[in-house]
CSV table of C-alpha atoms and ligand atoms in Angstrom, one decimal:
chain,number,residue,atom,x,y,z
G,1,MET,CA,-2.4,23.0,-16.0
G,2,GLN,CA,-4.4,19.8,-16.7
G,3,TYR,CA,-6.1,17.9,-14.0
G,4,ASP,CA,-9.3,15.8,-13.2
G,5,CYS,CA,-10.8,16.5,-9.8
G,6,LYS,CA,-14.2,16.0,-8.3
G,7,ASP,CA,-14.7,19.4,-6.8
G,8,LEU,CA,-12.2,22.2,-6.3
G,9,LYS,CA,-14.3,23.6,-3.5
G,10,LEU,CA,-13.0,20.8,-1.3
G,11,ALA,CA,-9.4,22.2,-1.5
G,12,ASP,CA,-9.3,24.1,1.8
G,13,ALA,CA,-10.6,21.1,3.8
G,14,GLY,CA,-8.0,18.9,2.0
G,15,LYS,CA,-5.2,21.4,2.8
G,16,LYS,CA,-5.9,21.2,6.5
G,17,ARG,CA,-5.9,17.4,6.5
G,18,ILE,CA,-2.6,17.4,4.5
G,19,GLU,CA,-1.1,19.7,7.1
G,20,TRP,CA,-2.3,17.4,9.9
G,21,ALA,CA,-0.6,14.4,8.3
G,22,TRP,CA,2.6,16.4,7.7
G,23,GLU,CA,2.9,16.9,11.5
G,24,ASN,CA,3.4,13.2,11.7
G,25,MET,CA,5.9,12.9,8.9
G,26,PRO,CA,9.1,14.1,10.5
G,27,VAL,CA,11.5,12.0,8.5
G,28,CYS,CA,10.1,13.3,5.2
G,29,GLY,CA,10.3,16.7,6.8
G,30,LEU,CA,14.1,16.4,7.3
G,31,ILE,CA,14.4,15.2,3.7
G,32,ARG,CA,12.3,18.1,2.5
G,33,GLU,CA,14.6,20.6,4.2
G,34,ARG,CA,17.7,19.1,2.5
G,35,PHE,CA,15.8,18.9,-0.9
G,36,GLU,CA,14.9,22.6,-0.6
G,37,ARG,CA,18.6,23.5,-0.2
G,38,GLU,CA,20.2,21.0,-2.6
G,39,LYS,CA,17.5,20.6,-5.3
G,40,PRO,CA,18.6,17.1,-6.2
G,41,LEU,CA,15.6,16.6,-8.5
G,42,GLU,CA,15.9,19.8,-10.5
G,43,GLY,CA,14.1,19.4,-13.9
G,44,VAL,CA,13.2,15.8,-13.3
G,45,ARG,CA,9.7,14.8,-14.6
G,46,ILE,CA,8.0,12.3,-12.3
G,47,ALA,CA,4.8,10.4,-13.1
G,48,ALA,CA,3.4,9.0,-9.9
G,49,CYS,CA,0.5,6.4,-9.6
G,50,LEU,CA,-0.2,6.2,-5.9
G,51,HIS,CA,-3.2,6.2,-3.6
G,52,VAL,CA,-4.1,9.9,-3.5
G,53,THR,CA,-4.1,10.5,0.3
G,54,THR,CA,-2.9,13.2,2.6
G,55,GLU,CA,0.4,11.4,3.0
G,56,THR,CA,0.9,11.1,-0.8
G,57,ALA,CA,0.2,14.8,-1.1
G,58,ASN,CA,3.1,15.5,1.2
G,59,LEU,CA,5.3,13.1,-0.8
G,60,ALA,CA,4.4,14.9,-4.0
G,61,SER,CA,5.1,18.4,-2.6
G,62,THR,CA,8.4,17.1,-1.1
G,63,LEU,CA,9.5,15.8,-4.6
G,64,ARG,CA,8.6,19.3,-5.9
G,65,ALA,CA,10.6,20.9,-3.2
G,66,GLY,CA,13.5,18.9,-4.5
G,67,GLY,CA,13.0,20.5,-8.0
G,68,ALA,CA,10.9,17.8,-9.6
G,69,GLU,CA,7.9,18.3,-11.8
G,70,VAL,CA,5.3,15.8,-10.6
G,71,ALA,CA,2.1,14.5,-12.1
G,72,LEU,CA,-0.1,12.3,-10.0
G,73,CYS,CA,-2.9,9.8,-10.6
G,74,ALA,CA,-4.6,7.2,-8.4
G,75,SER,CA,-3.4,3.6,-8.0
G,76,ASN,CA,-6.9,2.4,-7.1
G,77,PRO,CA,-10.3,3.7,-8.2
G,78,LEU,CA,-11.7,3.7,-4.6
G,79,SER,CA,-8.8,5.0,-2.6
G,80,THR,CA,-8.8,8.6,-3.7
G,81,GLN,CA,-9.5,11.4,-1.2
G,82,ASP,CA,-11.2,14.0,-3.3
G,83,ASP,CA,-10.4,16.9,-1.0
G,84,VAL,CA,-6.7,16.0,-1.3
G,85,VAL,CA,-6.9,16.1,-5.1
G,86,ALA,CA,-8.6,19.5,-4.9
G,87,SER,CA,-5.9,20.9,-2.6
G,88,LEU,CA,-3.0,19.5,-4.8
G,89,VAL,CA,-4.6,21.2,-7.8
G,90,LYS,CA,-5.6,24.5,-6.2
G,91,HIS,CA,-2.9,25.1,-3.6
G,92,GLU,CA,0.1,23.2,-4.9
G,93,GLU,CA,-0.6,23.4,-8.7
G,94,ILE,CA,0.4,19.7,-9.0
G,95,PRO,CA,-1.4,18.2,-12.0
G,96,THR,CA,-3.5,15.5,-10.3
G,97,PHE,CA,-5.9,13.1,-12.1
G,98,ALA,CA,-8.1,11.2,-9.7
G,99,VAL,CA,-11.8,11.0,-8.7
G,100,ARG,CA,-12.9,8.6,-6.0
G,101,GLY,CA,-15.1,5.9,-7.5
G,102,GLU,CA,-13.9,6.4,-11.1
G,103,ASP,CA,-14.7,3.6,-13.5
G,104,GLY,CA,-12.0,1.5,-15.2
G,105,GLU,CA,-12.0,3.7,-18.3
G,106,ARG,CA,-11.4,6.9,-16.4
G,107,TYR,CA,-8.9,5.2,-14.1
G,108,TYR,CA,-6.7,4.2,-17.1
G,109,GLY,CA,-7.4,7.5,-18.8
G,110,HIS,CA,-5.8,9.2,-15.8
G,111,ILE,CA,-2.8,6.9,-16.0
G,112,LYS,CA,-2.4,7.9,-19.6
G,113,ALA,CA,-2.7,11.6,-18.7
G,114,VAL,CA,0.3,11.3,-16.3
G,115,LEU,CA,2.2,9.4,-18.9
G,116,ASP,CA,1.6,12.3,-21.3
G,117,THR,CA,3.9,14.4,-19.2
G,118,LYS,CA,6.8,12.3,-20.6
G,119,PRO,CA,8.2,11.1,-17.3
G,120,MET,CA,11.8,10.4,-16.6
G,121,ILE,CA,11.0,8.6,-13.3
G,122,THR,CA,7.9,6.5,-12.5
G,123,MET,CA,6.5,5.9,-9.1
G,124,ASP,CA,4.0,3.1,-8.9
G,125,ASP,CA,1.8,1.3,-6.3
G,126,GLY,CA,0.6,-2.0,-7.9
G,127,ALA,CA,2.4,-1.6,-11.2
G,128,ASP,CA,-0.5,-0.4,-13.3
G,129,LEU,CA,1.5,2.6,-14.5
G,130,VAL,CA,4.5,0.5,-15.5
G,131,SER,CA,2.4,-2.1,-17.2
G,132,THR,CA,0.4,0.5,-19.2
G,133,LEU,CA,3.6,2.2,-20.2
G,134,HIS,CA,5.1,-1.1,-21.4
G,135,LYS,CA,2.0,-2.2,-23.2
G,136,GLU,CA,0.7,1.0,-24.7
G,137,ARG,CA,3.2,3.9,-24.5
G,138,ARG,CA,6.5,2.2,-25.5
G,139,GLU,CA,7.7,5.3,-27.3
G,140,LEU,CA,8.3,6.8,-23.8
G,141,LEU,CA,10.6,4.1,-22.6
G,142,ALA,CA,13.7,5.6,-24.0
G,143,GLY,CA,13.3,8.7,-21.8
G,144,ILE,CA,12.9,6.8,-18.6
G,145,LYS,CA,15.8,6.5,-16.1
G,146,GLY,CA,14.1,4.3,-13.5
G,147,GLY,CA,11.2,3.8,-11.3
G,148,THR,CA,10.0,2.8,-7.8
G,149,GLU,CA,7.3,0.4,-6.7
G,150,GLU,CA,5.6,0.7,-3.4
G,151,THR,CA,3.8,-2.5,-2.7
G,152,THR,CA,4.1,-6.3,-2.6
G,153,THR,CA,1.7,-6.9,-5.4
G,154,GLY,CA,3.5,-4.5,-7.7
G,155,VAL,CA,6.9,-6.0,-6.9
G,156,ILE,CA,5.5,-9.5,-7.7
G,157,ARG,CA,4.2,-8.2,-11.1
G,158,LEU,CA,7.5,-6.5,-11.9
G,159,ARG,CA,9.6,-9.6,-11.0
G,160,SER,CA,7.4,-11.5,-13.4
G,161,MET,CA,8.2,-8.8,-16.1
G,162,GLU,CA,11.9,-9.2,-15.2
G,163,ARG,CA,11.7,-13.0,-15.5
G,164,ASN,CA,10.0,-12.7,-18.9
G,165,GLY,CA,12.7,-10.3,-20.1
G,166,VAL,CA,10.2,-7.5,-20.8
G,167,LEU,CA,11.1,-5.0,-18.1
G,168,MET,CA,12.7,-2.1,-19.9
G,169,TYR,CA,14.2,0.0,-17.1
G,170,PRO,CA,15.4,-0.4,-13.5
G,171,ILE,CA,12.9,-0.3,-10.7
G,172,ILE,CA,13.6,-0.1,-7.0
G,173,ALA,CA,11.3,-2.3,-4.8
G,174,ILE,CA,10.4,0.1,-2.0
G,175,ASN,CA,8.2,-2.6,-0.5
G,176,ASP,CA,11.3,-4.8,0.2
G,177,ALA,CA,13.0,-2.2,2.4
G,178,GLU,CA,12.8,-3.3,6.0
G,179,THR,CA,11.7,0.1,7.1
G,180,LYS,CA,8.8,-0.3,4.6
G,181,HIS,CA,7.2,-3.8,5.0
G,182,LEU,CA,8.0,-4.4,8.7
G,183,PHE,CA,6.2,-1.2,9.6
G,184,ASP,CA,3.8,-0.1,6.8
G,185,ASN,CA,2.5,-3.6,5.9
G,186,ARG,CA,2.5,-4.9,9.5
G,187,TYR,CA,1.4,-1.9,11.6
G,188,GLY,CA,-0.1,0.2,8.8
G,189,THR,CA,-2.3,-2.4,7.2
G,190,GLY,CA,-2.9,-4.1,10.6
G,191,GLN,CA,-4.4,-1.0,12.1
G,192,SER,CA,-6.1,0.6,9.0
G,193,THR,CA,-7.8,-2.7,8.0
G,194,ILE,CA,-9.4,-3.0,11.3
G,195,ASP,CA,-10.3,0.7,11.0
G,196,GLY,CA,-12.0,0.2,7.7
G,197,ILE,CA,-14.0,-2.8,9.0
G,198,LEU,CA,-15.1,-0.8,12.0
G,199,ARG,CA,-16.0,2.4,10.1
G,200,SER,CA,-18.1,0.5,7.7
G,201,THR,CA,-19.8,-2.0,10.1
G,202,ASN,CA,-19.4,-0.7,13.7
G,203,MET,CA,-19.2,-4.4,14.7
G,204,LEU,CA,-17.9,-5.6,18.0
G,205,PHE,CA,-14.5,-7.5,17.6
G,206,ALA,CA,-14.5,-8.9,21.2
G,207,GLY,CA,-15.6,-12.5,21.0
G,208,SER,CA,-16.0,-12.6,17.2
G,209,ARG,CA,-14.3,-15.2,15.0
G,210,PHE,CA,-12.0,-13.3,12.6
G,211,VAL,CA,-10.6,-15.3,9.7
G,212,ALA,CA,-7.5,-13.8,8.0
G,213,PHE,CA,-6.4,-15.3,4.7
G,214,GLY,CA,-2.7,-15.0,4.4
G,215,TYR,CA,0.0,-14.7,7.1
G,216,GLY,CA,2.5,-12.4,5.3
G,217,TRP,CA,3.3,-9.0,7.0
G,218,CYS,CA,-0.1,-7.6,6.3
G,219,GLY,CA,-1.8,-10.8,7.7
G,220,ARG,CA,0.4,-10.9,10.7
G,221,GLY,CA,-0.3,-7.2,11.5
G,222,THR,CA,-4.0,-7.5,11.0
G,223,ALA,CA,-4.2,-10.8,13.1
G,224,THR,CA,-2.3,-9.2,16.0
G,225,ARG,CA,-4.6,-6.2,16.1
G,226,ALA,CA,-7.8,-8.3,15.8
G,227,LYS,CA,-6.6,-10.5,18.6
G,228,GLY,CA,-5.8,-7.4,20.7
G,229,MET,CA,-9.4,-6.4,20.4
G,230,GLY,CA,-10.6,-9.7,21.7
G,231,ALA,CA,-11.4,-11.6,18.5
G,232,ASN,CA,-10.7,-15.3,18.1
G,233,VAL,CA,-8.3,-15.3,15.1
G,234,ILE,CA,-8.2,-18.1,12.6
G,235,ILE,CA,-5.5,-18.1,9.9
G,236,VAL,CA,-5.8,-19.7,6.5
G,237,GLU,CA,-2.4,-20.2,4.8
G,238,VAL,CA,-0.9,-22.3,1.9
G,239,ASP,CA,2.7,-21.8,2.9
G,240,PRO,CA,3.7,-24.4,5.6
G,241,LEU,CA,6.3,-22.1,7.2
G,242,LYS,CA,3.9,-19.3,7.6
G,243,ALA,CA,1.2,-21.6,8.8
G,244,LEU,CA,3.6,-23.0,11.4
G,245,GLU,CA,4.5,-19.5,12.5
G,246,ALA,CA,0.8,-18.7,12.9
G,247,VAL,CA,0.3,-21.8,15.0
G,248,MET,CA,3.2,-20.9,17.2
G,249,ASP,CA,2.0,-17.3,17.4
G,250,GLY,CA,-1.0,-18.8,19.1
G,251,TYR,CA,-3.6,-18.7,16.3
G,252,THR,CA,-5.9,-21.5,15.1
G,253,VAL,CA,-4.9,-22.5,11.6
G,254,MET,CA,-7.4,-24.3,9.5
G,255,GLN,CA,-8.4,-25.0,5.9
G,256,SER,CA,-10.5,-22.4,4.1
G,257,LEU,CA,-13.6,-24.5,3.8
G,258,GLU,CA,-13.6,-25.3,7.5
G,259,ALA,CA,-13.0,-21.6,8.4
G,260,ALA,CA,-15.8,-20.5,6.1
G,261,ALA,CA,-18.3,-22.4,8.2
G,262,VAL,CA,-17.3,-20.9,11.6
G,263,GLY,CA,-16.0,-17.3,10.8
G,264,ASP,CA,-17.9,-14.1,11.5
G,265,VAL,CA,-15.5,-11.8,9.6
G,266,PHE,CA,-13.3,-12.8,6.7
G,267,VAL,CA,-10.4,-10.7,5.4
G,268,THR,CA,-8.3,-11.6,2.4
G,269,LEU,CA,-4.7,-10.4,2.5
G,270,THR,CA,-2.9,-12.7,0.0
G,271,GLY,CA,-2.2,-10.7,-3.2
G,272,ASP,CA,-3.7,-13.7,-5.1
G,273,THR,CA,-7.0,-14.2,-6.9
G,274,SER,CA,-10.2,-16.1,-6.0
G,275,ILE,CA,-9.4,-16.7,-2.3
G,276,LEU,CA,-13.1,-16.5,-1.2
G,277,ARG,CA,-15.2,-18.4,-3.8
G,278,LYS,CA,-18.7,-19.9,-4.3
G,279,GLU,CA,-17.9,-23.0,-2.1
G,280,HIS,CA,-16.9,-20.6,0.8
G,281,PHE,CA,-20.0,-18.4,0.5
G,282,GLU,CA,-22.2,-21.5,0.4
G,283,ARG,CA,-20.9,-22.5,3.9
G,284,MET,CA,-20.9,-19.1,5.6
G,285,LYS,CA,-23.1,-18.2,8.5
G,286,ASP,CA,-25.9,-15.7,8.2
G,287,GLY,CA,-24.6,-12.2,8.6
G,288,ALA,CA,-21.0,-13.0,7.7
G,289,ILE,CA,-18.8,-10.0,6.8
G,290,VAL,CA,-16.4,-10.3,3.9
G,291,ALA,CA,-13.6,-7.8,3.2
G,292,ASN,CA,-10.4,-7.6,1.2
G,293,ALA,CA,-7.1,-5.9,2.3
G,294,GLY,CA,-5.0,-7.0,-0.7
G,295,HIS,CA,-4.1,-4.5,-3.4
G,296,PHE,CA,-6.5,-5.6,-6.2
G,297,ASN,CA,-10.2,-6.5,-6.0
G,298,VAL,CA,-9.6,-10.0,-7.2
G,299,GLU,CA,-9.3,-11.9,-3.9
G,300,ILE,CA,-13.1,-12.1,-3.4
G,301,ASP,CA,-15.0,-13.7,-6.3
G,302,ILE,CA,-17.8,-11.2,-6.4
G,303,PRO,CA,-19.4,-12.6,-9.6
G,304,ALA,CA,-19.8,-15.9,-7.7
G,305,LEU,CA,-21.5,-14.1,-4.8
G,306,GLU,CA,-23.7,-12.2,-7.2
G,307,GLY,CA,-24.6,-15.6,-8.8
G,308,LEU,CA,-25.7,-17.0,-5.4
G,309,ALA,CA,-27.8,-14.0,-4.4
G,310,VAL,CA,-31.5,-13.4,-5.0
G,311,ASP,CA,-31.3,-9.9,-3.7
G,312,LYS,CA,-28.7,-7.2,-2.9
G,313,ARG,CA,-29.0,-3.9,-1.0
G,314,THR,CA,-26.7,-1.2,0.3
G,315,MET,CA,-27.1,-1.2,4.1
G,316,ARG,CA,-24.5,1.5,5.0
G,317,ASP,CA,-21.7,3.3,3.3
G,318,ASN,CA,-19.3,0.6,2.0
G,319,VAL,CA,-21.6,-2.3,3.0
G,320,VAL,CA,-23.6,-4.3,0.4
G,321,GLN,CA,-25.7,-7.1,1.7
G,322,TYR,CA,-26.3,-10.1,-0.5
G,323,VAL,CA,-29.3,-12.2,0.3
G,324,LEU,CA,-28.9,-15.9,-0.7
G,325,LYS,CA,-31.7,-18.3,-1.8
G,326,ASP,CA,-31.9,-19.8,1.7
G,327,GLY,CA,-32.2,-16.4,3.3
G,328,ARG,CA,-28.7,-16.2,4.6
G,329,LYS,CA,-27.1,-12.7,4.3
G,330,ILE,CA,-23.5,-12.0,3.4
G,331,ASN,CA,-22.1,-8.5,3.8
G,332,LEU,CA,-19.5,-7.4,1.3
G,333,LEU,CA,-17.4,-4.4,2.4
G,334,GLY,CA,-15.9,-1.7,0.1
G,335,GLU,CA,-16.8,-3.5,-3.2
G,336,GLY,CA,-14.0,-6.0,-2.4
G,337,ARG,CA,-11.4,-3.2,-2.8
G,338,LEU,CA,-8.7,-2.7,-0.3
G,339,ILE,CA,-10.8,-1.9,2.8
G,340,ASN,CA,-8.3,0.3,4.6
G,341,LEU,CA,-8.4,2.9,1.9
G,342,ALA,CA,-12.0,2.3,0.6
G,343,ALA,CA,-13.6,2.7,4.0
G,344,ALA,CA,-10.9,4.4,6.1
G,345,GLU,CA,-8.0,6.7,5.4
G,346,GLY,CA,-5.2,4.1,4.7
G,347,HIS,CA,-2.1,3.8,6.8
G,348,PRO,CA,-1.5,6.6,9.3
G,349,ALA,CA,1.0,9.3,8.4
G,350,MET,CA,3.5,8.1,11.1
G,351,VAL,CA,4.1,4.9,9.2
G,352,MET,CA,3.8,6.4,5.6
G,353,ASP,CA,6.6,8.7,6.8
G,354,MET,CA,9.0,5.8,6.6
G,355,SER,CA,7.7,4.3,3.3
G,356,PHE,CA,7.7,7.7,1.6
G,357,ALA,CA,11.2,8.6,3.0
G,358,ASN,CA,12.4,5.4,1.2
G,359,GLN,CA,10.6,6.6,-1.9
G,360,LEU,CA,12.2,10.1,-1.8
G,361,LEU,CA,15.7,8.7,-1.2
G,362,ALA,CA,15.3,6.0,-3.8
G,363,VAL,CA,14.2,8.6,-6.4
G,364,GLU,CA,17.2,10.7,-5.6
G,365,TYR,CA,19.4,7.6,-5.9
G,366,LEU,CA,18.0,6.8,-9.3
G,367,VAL,CA,18.4,10.4,-10.5
G,368,LYS,CA,22.0,10.6,-9.4
G,369,GLY,CA,22.4,7.4,-11.3
G,370,LYS,CA,25.9,6.6,-10.1
G,371,ALA,CA,25.2,2.9,-9.8
G,372,GLY,CA,24.1,2.5,-13.5
G,373,LEU,CA,21.4,0.1,-12.6
G,374,ASP,CA,20.4,-2.6,-15.1
G,375,LYS,CA,16.8,-3.4,-16.2
G,376,ARG,CA,15.8,-5.4,-13.2
G,377,VAL,CA,14.0,-5.0,-9.9
G,378,HIS,CA,16.5,-3.7,-7.4
G,379,PRO,CA,16.5,-3.6,-3.6
G,380,VAL,CA,16.5,-0.3,-1.7
G,381,PRO,CA,20.2,0.3,-0.9
G,382,ARG,CA,21.0,-0.8,2.7
G,383,GLU,CA,22.3,2.7,3.5
G,384,ILE,CA,18.9,4.2,2.7
G,385,ASP,CA,17.0,1.6,4.9
G,386,GLY,CA,19.4,2.3,7.8
G,387,ALA,CA,19.2,6.0,7.4
G,388,VAL,CA,15.4,5.9,7.5
G,389,ALA,CA,15.4,3.8,10.7
G,390,SER,CA,17.9,6.1,12.4
G,391,LEU,CA,16.0,9.3,11.4
G,392,LYS,CA,12.7,7.8,12.6
G,393,LEU,CA,14.2,6.8,15.9
G,394,ALA,CA,15.6,10.3,16.3
G,395,SER,CA,12.3,11.9,15.5
G,396,MET,CA,10.7,9.7,18.2
G,397,GLY,CA,13.4,10.8,20.7
G,398,VAL,CA,14.7,7.2,21.1
G,399,LYS,CA,18.4,6.8,21.6
G,400,ILE,CA,20.2,3.4,21.1
G,401,ASP,CA,23.6,2.1,22.2
G,402,GLU,CA,26.6,1.5,20.0
G,403,LEU,CA,28.9,-1.5,20.1
G,404,THR,CA,32.1,-1.1,22.1
G,405,GLU,CA,35.4,-1.7,20.3
G,406,LYS,CA,35.8,-5.0,22.2
G,407,GLN,CA,32.3,-6.1,21.1
G,408,LYS,CA,33.1,-5.2,17.5
G,409,ARG,CA,36.4,-7.2,17.6
G,410,TYR,CA,34.6,-10.2,19.1
G,411,LEU,CA,32.0,-10.2,16.3
G,412,ALA,CA,34.7,-9.9,13.7
G,413,SER,CA,36.8,-12.8,15.0
G,414,TRP,CA,36.4,-16.5,14.6
G,415,GLU,CA,39.1,-17.6,17.1
G,416,GLU,CA,37.3,-16.6,20.3
G,417,GLY,CA,34.7,-19.1,21.7
G,418,THR,CA,33.9,-20.0,25.2
B,1,ADE,N1,-1.2,2.9,1.2
B,1,ADE,C1,-1.7,2.5,2.3
B,1,ADE,N2,-2.0,3.6,3.1
B,1,ADE,C2,-1.6,4.7,2.3
B,1,ADE,C3,-1.7,6.1,2.6
B,1,ADE,N3,-2.2,6.5,3.7
B,1,ADE,N4,-1.2,6.8,1.6
B,1,ADE,C4,-0.7,6.3,0.5
B,1,ADE,N5,-0.6,5.0,0.2
B,1,ADE,C5,-1.1,4.2,1.1
């Protein structure tokens, strides 16, 4: 079996952490029981490019329990948990190619290694696998039945491929399922972004000025958590609707240059490039903390920060301090890579349970192929979203009411008013 792993000796530690996560993945657990019985993925080759975490390990082994052959690589050079890779290789015998901190060449080499397994299904988080496949390994396209995409950034890239007529197979946008973005993006990113900032800096949130760039689901979640810890939260937005929502949610909304001068901590959560630039760094206070929670490391213009700096030193794990000409210090966290996975452990298992349940059911849906999907980006079928919500509630012991017959009739009629 081929693999690339930092150190196989980490395998036993990884196994325990994977088991710990599994205890909080009951929805995937129910799916795994059915997959073991029914083997809906028998003989299906899957190439997965995902953050290699304890939760992803459980996803991979559940796919295997359903009969699939899985090969896994990282979807970000700095999100890999090396003990998890070791455990997947040693205990699960899943070909896994990921080393935390790998450079760009090794990162893409790993993507190519999973593509070498001639996948029938692709699972992506950020669309690097799909884009490499379409650019460099087109001979594999004929064998591919479909794919899934985990995250907002990936879905945006894929929609651009669809618009340009270059997407060559159907892909299900897991991110757009309500049981994904309303929970994973909001509560998962919200909590784990704060976790990453805390683990790297040990700063006090209470009384700080926390500037969030972007008020999508990740921004909303992160702002709520920062506020809950006593920070004064400032939102920077370009979309008037979202900005208005932030105002009515009780936040201060201001332009980025104004925010740059007053903030203590800055977090980018936009999915776009060059959000924090030279003109922002020039205005920041001494000791400002700068982090990114978006998928790619393009939101903070690091070359601009390097250009302004006369000195740079690593202060703690995941903290590089840039000293500017006038003596001000700006602290960049996690090399500008997504801070929740670079400095913490990513979203907790309890929320990944829902995202990955959507993944599992979407892969099964693609493999069964009844719908004959065309070469576009498709939503997760409503039934899957609803099933994941019901299973999650059941796993939490929460029961809900059903509509009475009278209520159903009322909702279906147009004649009845006051
Ligand atoms: N994305 C964010 N958190 C994650 C996690 N824990 N596992 C996999 N992908 C993630």
